Amino acid sequence: MNPMVDKLASLWPEIMLLIGAVACLTTGLWPTRAIRNLTPFVAGGFLTAALLMTPSWGVPESHPLGFASLVGFLKAGALSISVVLLLILARAPLRLAQVQRAEAADPFEPGDAMSGEFFAFFLLSVCGVLLAIGATDLVWLFLALELTSLPTYVMVAVGRDRMRAQESAVKYFFLGAMSAAVFLYGFALVYGATGATDYASIRAWVEGLDGAALPPVFLAGLAISTLGLCFKIAAVPMHFYAADVYQGASVPVTSMLAFVPKAAGFAAMIQVMALAGWDYGADGNQLPPVLATMLAVIAVLTMTVGNVLGLLQKSVKRTLAYSSVAHSGYILVGVLAGPGTGGEGYLSNGLAAVAFYLIAYGLGTIASFSVIGCLRNPNGDEAENLDDLSGLRDRHPFLAGTLLVACLSLLGFPFTVGLVGKLWLVSAGFHAGYALVIVIMVINSAVSAAYYVRIGSTCFFGDDLGTTEARYAPVRVVGAVFAAAASVALGLQPGWVTEAASKAGRVSSTESTIPAEPASQAETPTTPDTVAQAEPQTADPADPDEPDPAPADG
């Protein structure tokens, strides 16, 4: 069968999201207000349809890196979290003055409407995540990552009626463009070293080295690509934008930024590392030394910088932004550990731990940002500082409890999914031989308790300053409560998710083959031995052992 047909057969969830984006653009500009109000439901319907289609039509039959099962799990996890995200985003466009003017105008003024574009951009960004997860080519991966990021630049700019939002969007855009140039340059070096961009050919080239050292150009390409991808996951040294952008964007958009680009970034990071493979080290379960050292340093710096800067913040959004940075450092430990050897069981599988922890992190982050988004100060703006949360238990005990559960899950408190995820990452990193990194991770996790507990104690034991009041759509509270409840439920009964993640993390042997090159076009490497074999064997006239040619009769 045609390879392109095979590829399209596993893209039905992505196709569904593209159709949904067009549908949202249509309903968002419909002259009838009742139809326009259906736009969030249209987005939710197509998201749900894509999620339901994933097990049957979203998982490839094979993958050149052996990630067919992992692709299916990550797609399902990303879509599940995106459905919860939609509950937080559902009413966000209606708070914009521009949209309110458009809705109040008679007749309706489509030039000022934003709801259709807002939800279309969201679906396009999620579509980019799915395409990045299922990528089998560096060019495909680059385009998917850009599809993930480009809509978020616009959503940051238009999601809030504040100049700070436009400032954050400009900063986010230019730094994002720089990071795209960086990892694209890394991809170019990989292509220069291997002569290919598809994963199957690159892996065949690596395996063809027969244990010889990887060329410096190839390693440099992977290293530079990793640095560029650090922007997507908000890891050191590409983390500087996170706090400013998270603070400037509206809370619903911030909750999206905290998960969607990060999911795409980690999927890309796993694929880039898999091109070299976890076949090195004493036990044959580590990355090449250069990449392993680089990734370990990035992980340690990311979790340390994130937690230290989180301790120094007074803004809740900036605190949670640096919390997001720290969690990227934790997840990098799973990427560093890789799939393991399989002999120690699923707890040694770092890729399975990454897949599981992305869900745990997404639930805790969405729940915490959702509660912040439910609070408004007297000026009608979103809650910003810790003082805005002081005494929240007396005014809104339900919201205070939800925020506490979310923070405890991010901390890794017992009976929450965050603890299960962190223990899995610790186990995988330890089995892979990175004991020092694990010690630093445990210390950092303990340090993070300071600002998580500070948020919870401010809500429950702080004096009621009356600086905020709850103004929210019920659907946003439903999203926050669902995410917090799921964090506890999966902490108490994680078995079915951990089992699915462990199966997804098993990397099979190369499942796709490279098309055979025609014999007439096959090229044989030119070496002295091959040249000698190719030359015709002629007699040396100076060789005394050769008989003289018979004289001609005449």
Coordinates of N, CA, C and O in Angstrom, one line a residue, residues 278-379:
W278 N 19.0 4.9 23.1 CA 19.5 4.7 24.5 C 20.2 3.4 24.5 O 19.9 2.5 25.3
D279 N 21.3 3.3 23.7 CA 22.0 2.0 23.6 C 23.5 2.1 24.1 O 24.3 1.3 23.7
Y280 N 23.8 3.1 24.9 CA 25.1 3.4 25.3 C 25.3 3.2 26.8 O 24.3 2.9 27.5
G281 N 26.5 3.4 27.3 CA 26.7 3.2 28.7 C 27.1 1.8 29.0 O 27.0 0.9 28.2
A282 N 27.4 1.6 30.3 CA 27.9 0.3 30.7 C 26.8 -0.8 30.5 O 27.2 -2.0 30.1
D283 N 25.6 -0.5 30.8 CA 24.5 -1.4 30.7 C 23.7 -1.3 29.4 O 22.7 -2.0 29.2
G284 N 24.2 -0.4 28.5 CA 23.5 -0.3 27.2 C 22.1 0.3 27.3 O 21.2 -0.1 26.5
N285 N 21.9 1.2 28.3 CA 20.5 1.7 28.5 C 20.6 3.3 28.7 O 19.7 3.9 29.3
Q286 N 21.6 3.9 28.2 CA 21.8 5.3 28.3 C 22.0 6.0 26.9 O 22.3 5.3 25.9
L287 N 21.8 7.3 26.9 CA 22.0 8.1 25.7 C 23.5 8.2 25.5 O 24.3 7.8 26.4
P288 N 24.0 8.6 24.3 CA 25.4 8.9 24.1 C 25.9 9.8 25.1 O 25.2 10.7 25.6
P289 N 27.1 9.7 25.6 CA 27.6 10.5 26.8 C 27.4 12.0 26.6 O 27.1 12.7 27.6
V290 N 27.7 12.5 25.4 CA 27.5 14.0 25.2 C 26.1 14.4 25.5 O 25.8 15.3 26.2
L291 N 25.1 13.7 24.9 CA 23.7 14.0 25.0 C 23.2 13.8 26.4 O 22.4 14.5 27.0
A292 N 23.7 12.7 27.0 CA 23.3 12.3 28.4 C 23.7 13.4 29.4 O 23.0 13.9 30.3
T293 N 25.0 13.9 29.3 CA 25.5 14.9 30.1 C 24.8 16.2 29.9 O 24.4 16.9 30.9
M294 N 24.5 16.6 28.7 CA 23.8 17.8 28.4 C 22.4 17.8 29.0 O 21.9 18.7 29.6
L295 N 21.7 16.7 28.8 CA 20.3 16.6 29.2 C 20.2 16.5 30.7 O 19.3 17.1 31.4
A296 N 21.2 15.9 31.4 CA 21.2 15.9 32.9 C 21.5 17.3 33.4 O 20.8 17.7 34.4
V297 N 22.4 18.0 32.8 CA 22.6 19.4 33.3 C 21.4 20.2 33.1 O 21.0 21.0 34.0
I298 N 20.8 20.1 31.9 CA 19.5 20.9 31.7 C 18.5 20.6 32.7 O 17.8 21.5 33.2
A299 N 18.3 19.3 33.0 CA 17.3 18.9 33.9 C 17.5 19.4 35.3 O 16.6 20.0 36.0
V300 N 18.8 19.3 35.8 CA 19.1 19.8 37.1 C 19.0 21.3 37.2 O 18.4 21.8 38.2
L301 N 19.5 22.0 36.2 CA 19.3 23.5 36.2 C 17.9 23.9 36.1 O 17.5 24.9 36.8
T302 N 17.1 23.2 35.3 CA 15.7 23.6 35.2 C 14.9 23.5 36.5 O 14.2 24.4 36.9
M303 N 15.0 22.3 37.1 CA 14.2 22.1 38.3 C 14.7 23.0 39.5 O 14.0 23.5 40.3
T304 N 16.0 23.3 39.5 CA 16.6 24.1 40.6 C 16.2 25.6 40.3 O 15.8 26.3 41.3
V305 N 16.4 26.1 39.1 CA 16.1 27.5 38.8 C 14.6 27.7 39.0 O 14.2 28.7 39.6
G306 N 13.8 26.8 38.5 CA 12.3 27.0 38.7 C 11.9 27.0 40.1 O 11.1 27.9 40.5
N307 N 12.4 26.2 41.0 CA 12.0 26.2 42.4 C 12.5 27.4 43.1 O 11.8 28.0 44.0
V308 N 13.8 27.7 42.9 CA 14.4 28.9 43.6 C 13.6 30.2 43.2 O 13.3 31.0 44.1
L309 N 13.4 30.4 41.9 CA 12.7 31.6 41.5 C 11.2 31.5 42.0 O 10.6 32.6 42.3
G310 N 10.6 30.4 42.1 CA 9.3 30.3 42.6 C 9.1 30.7 44.0 O 8.1 31.3 44.4
L311 N 10.2 30.4 44.8 CA 10.2 30.8 46.2 C 10.2 32.4 46.4 O 9.7 32.9 47.4
L312 N 10.7 33.1 45.4 CA 10.9 34.5 45.5 C 9.7 35.3 45.0 O 9.7 36.6 45.1
Q313 N 8.7 34.7 44.5 CA 7.6 35.4 43.8 C 6.5 35.7 44.8 O 6.2 35.0 45.8
K314 N 5.8 36.9 44.6 CA 4.6 37.2 45.3 C 3.4 37.1 44.5 O 2.3 37.1 45.0
S315 N 3.6 37.1 43.2 CA 2.5 36.9 42.2 C 2.2 35.4 42.1 O 3.1 34.6 41.9
V316 N 0.9 35.0 42.2 CA 0.5 33.6 42.2 C 0.8 33.1 40.8 O 1.3 32.0 40.6
K317 N 0.5 33.9 39.7 CA 0.7 33.4 38.4 C 2.2 33.2 38.1 O 2.6 32.2 37.4
R318 N 3.0 34.1 38.6 CA 4.4 33.9 38.4 C 5.0 32.7 39.1 O 5.9 32.0 38.7
T319 N 4.4 32.5 40.3 CA 4.8 31.3 41.1 C 4.5 30.0 40.4 O 5.3 29.1 40.3
L320 N 3.3 30.0 39.8 CA 2.9 28.8 39.1 C 3.6 28.6 37.8 O 3.9 27.5 37.3
A321 N 4.1 29.8 37.2 CA 4.9 29.7 36.0 C 6.2 29.1 36.3 O 6.7 28.2 35.5
Y322 N 6.9 29.5 37.4 CA 8.1 28.8 37.7 C 7.9 27.4 38.2 O 8.9 26.6 38.1
S323 N 6.8 27.1 38.8 CA 6.4 25.7 39.1 C 6.4 24.9 37.8 O 6.9 23.8 37.8
S324 N 5.9 25.5 36.7 CA 5.8 24.8 35.5 C 7.2 24.5 34.9 O 7.5 23.5 34.4
V325 N 8.1 25.5 35.1 CA 9.5 25.3 34.7 C 10.2 24.2 35.5 O 10.8 23.3 34.9
A326 N 9.9 24.1 36.8 CA 10.5 23.1 37.6 C 10.0 21.7 37.2 O 10.8 20.7 37.1
H327 N 8.7 21.6 36.9 CA 8.2 20.3 36.4 C 8.8 19.9 35.1 O 8.9 18.6 34.9
S328 N 9.2 20.8 34.3 CA 9.9 20.4 33.0 C 11.2 19.7 33.4 O 11.6 18.7 32.7
G329 N 11.9 20.2 34.4 CA 13.1 19.5 34.9 C 12.8 18.1 35.3 O 13.6 17.2 35.1
Y330 N 11.7 17.9 36.1 CA 11.4 16.6 36.5 C 11.2 15.6 35.4 O 11.6 14.5 35.3
I331 N 10.4 16.1 34.4 CA 10.0 15.3 33.3 C 11.2 14.9 32.4 O 11.3 13.8 31.8
L332 N 12.2 15.8 32.3 CA 13.4 15.6 31.6 C 14.2 14.4 32.1 O 14.9 13.7 31.4
V333 N 14.0 14.1 33.4 CA 14.6 12.9 34.0 C 14.1 11.6 33.3 O 14.9 10.7 33.0
G334 N 12.8 11.6 33.0 CA 12.3 10.5 32.3 C 12.8 10.3 30.9 O 13.1 9.2 30.4
V335 N 13.0 11.5 30.2 CA 13.6 11.4 28.9 C 15.0 10.9 28.9 O 15.5 10.2 28.1
L336 N 15.7 11.4 30.0 CA 17.1 11.0 30.2 C 17.2 9.5 30.4 O 18.1 8.8 29.9
A337 N 16.3 9.0 31.2 CA 16.3 7.5 31.5 C 16.0 6.6 30.3 O 16.5 5.5 30.2
G338 N 15.1 7.1 29.4 CA 14.7 6.3 28.2 C 13.9 5.2 28.6 O 13.3 5.0 29.7
P339 N 13.7 4.2 27.6 CA 12.8 3.1 27.8 C 13.3 2.0 28.8 O 12.6 1.1 29.1
G340 N 14.6 2.1 29.2 CA 15.1 1.1 30.1 C 15.4 -0.2 29.3 O 15.2 -0.3 28.1
T341 N 15.9 -1.1 30.0 CA 16.3 -2.4 29.4 C 15.1 -3.4 29.4 O 15.2 -4.4 28.7
G342 N 14.1 -3.2 30.2 CA 13.0 -4.1 30.3 C 13.2 -5.1 31.4 O 12.2 -5.8 31.8
G343 N 14.4 -5.3 31.9 CA 14.6 -6.4 32.9 C 14.1 -6.0 34.2 O 13.9 -6.9 35.1
E344 N 14.0 -4.7 34.5 CA 13.6 -4.3 35.9 C 12.1 -4.0 36.0 O 11.7 -3.5 37.0
G345 N 11.4 -4.3 34.9 CA 9.9 -4.0 35.0 C 9.6 -2.6 34.5 O 10.5 -1.8 34.1
Y346 N 8.3 -2.3 34.6 CA 7.9 -1.0 34.0 C 8.4 0.2 34.8 O 8.4 1.3 34.2
L347 N 8.8 0.0 36.0 CA 9.2 1.1 36.8 C 10.6 1.7 36.3 O 11.0 2.8 36.7
S348 N 11.3 0.9 35.5 CA 12.5 1.4 34.9 C 12.3 2.1 33.6 O 13.2 2.6 33.0
N349 N 11.1 2.2 33.1 CA 10.8 2.8 31.8 C 10.5 4.3 32.0 O 9.4 4.7 32.4
G350 N 11.5 5.1 31.6 CA 11.4 6.5 31.7 C 10.3 7.1 30.7 O 9.7 8.1 31.1
L351 N 10.2 6.6 29.5 CA 9.2 7.1 28.6 C 7.8 6.9 29.1 O 6.9 7.8 28.9
A352 N 7.5 5.7 29.7 CA 6.2 5.5 30.3 C 6.0 6.5 31.4 O 4.9 7.0 31.6
A353 N 7.0 6.8 32.2 CA 6.9 7.7 33.3 C 6.6 9.1 32.8 O 5.8 9.9 33.3
V354 N 7.2 9.5 31.7 CA 6.9 10.8 31.0 C 5.5 10.9 30.6 O 4.8 11.9 30.8
A355 N 5.0 9.9 29.9 CA 3.6 9.9 29.4 C 2.6 10.0 30.6 O 1.6 10.7 30.5
F356 N 2.9 9.3 31.7 CA 2.0 9.3 32.8 C 2.1 10.7 33.5 O 1.1 11.3 33.9
Y357 N 3.3 11.2 33.7 CA 3.5 12.4 34.5 C 2.9 13.6 33.7 O 2.5 14.6 34.3
L358 N 2.9 13.6 32.4 CA 2.3 14.7 31.6 C 0.8 14.8 32.0 O 0.3 15.9 32.1
I359 N 0.1 13.7 32.2 CA -1.3 13.8 32.6 C -1.4 14.3 34.0 O -2.2 15.1 34.3
A360 N -0.6 13.8 34.9 CA -0.6 14.3 36.3 C -0.3 15.8 36.4 O -1.0 16.5 37.1
Y361 N 0.7 16.2 35.7 CA 1.0 17.6 35.7 C -0.1 18.5 35.1 O -0.4 19.5 35.6
G362 N -0.7 18.0 34.0 CA -1.7 18.7 33.3 C -2.9 18.9 34.2 O -3.5 20.0 34.3
L363 N -3.3 17.9 34.9 CA -4.5 18.0 35.8 C -4.2 19.0 37.0 O -5.1 19.8 37.3
G364 N -3.1 18.9 37.6 CA -2.8 19.8 38.7 C -2.7 21.2 38.3 O -3.2 22.2 38.9
T365 N -2.0 21.5 37.1 CA -1.8 22.8 36.7 C -3.1 23.4 36.2 O -3.4 24.6 36.5
I366 N -4.0 22.7 35.5 CA -5.3 23.2 35.1 C -6.1 23.6 36.2 O -6.8 24.6 36.3
A367 N -6.2 22.7 37.2 CA -7.0 23.0 38.4 C -6.6 24.2 39.1 O -7.4 25.0 39.6
S368 N -5.3 24.4 39.3 CA -4.8 25.6 40.1 C -5.0 26.9 39.3 O -5.5 27.8 39.9
F369 N -4.8 26.9 38.0 CA -5.0 28.1 37.2 C -6.5 28.4 37.1 O -6.9 29.6 37.1
S370 N -7.3 27.3 37.1 CA -8.8 27.6 37.0 C -9.3 28.3 38.2 O -10.2 29.2 38.0
V371 N -8.9 27.9 39.4 CA -9.3 28.6 40.6 C -8.9 30.1 40.6 O -9.7 31.0 40.9
I372 N -7.6 30.3 40.1 CA -7.2 31.7 40.0 C -8.1 32.5 39.1 O -8.4 33.7 39.3
G373 N -8.5 31.9 38.0 CA -9.3 32.5 37.0 C -10.7 32.8 37.4 O -11.4 33.6 36.8
C374 N -11.1 32.2 38.5 CA -12.5 32.4 39.0 C -12.6 33.6 39.9 O -13.7 34.0 40.3
L375 N -11.4 34.2 40.3 CA -11.4 35.3 41.2 C -11.1 36.7 40.5 O -10.3 36.7 39.6
R376 N -11.8 37.7 41.0 CA -11.6 39.0 40.4 C -11.4 40.1 41.5 O -12.0 39.9 42.6
N377 N -10.5 41.0 41.3 CA -10.4 42.1 42.2 C -11.4 43.2 42.0 O -12.2 43.1 41.0
P378 N -11.5 44.2 42.8 CA -12.5 45.3 42.7 C -12.5 45.9 41.3 O -13.5 46.5 40.9
N379 N -11.4 46.0 40.6 CA -11.3 46.6 39.3 C -11.8 45.6 38.2 O -11.7 46.0 37.0

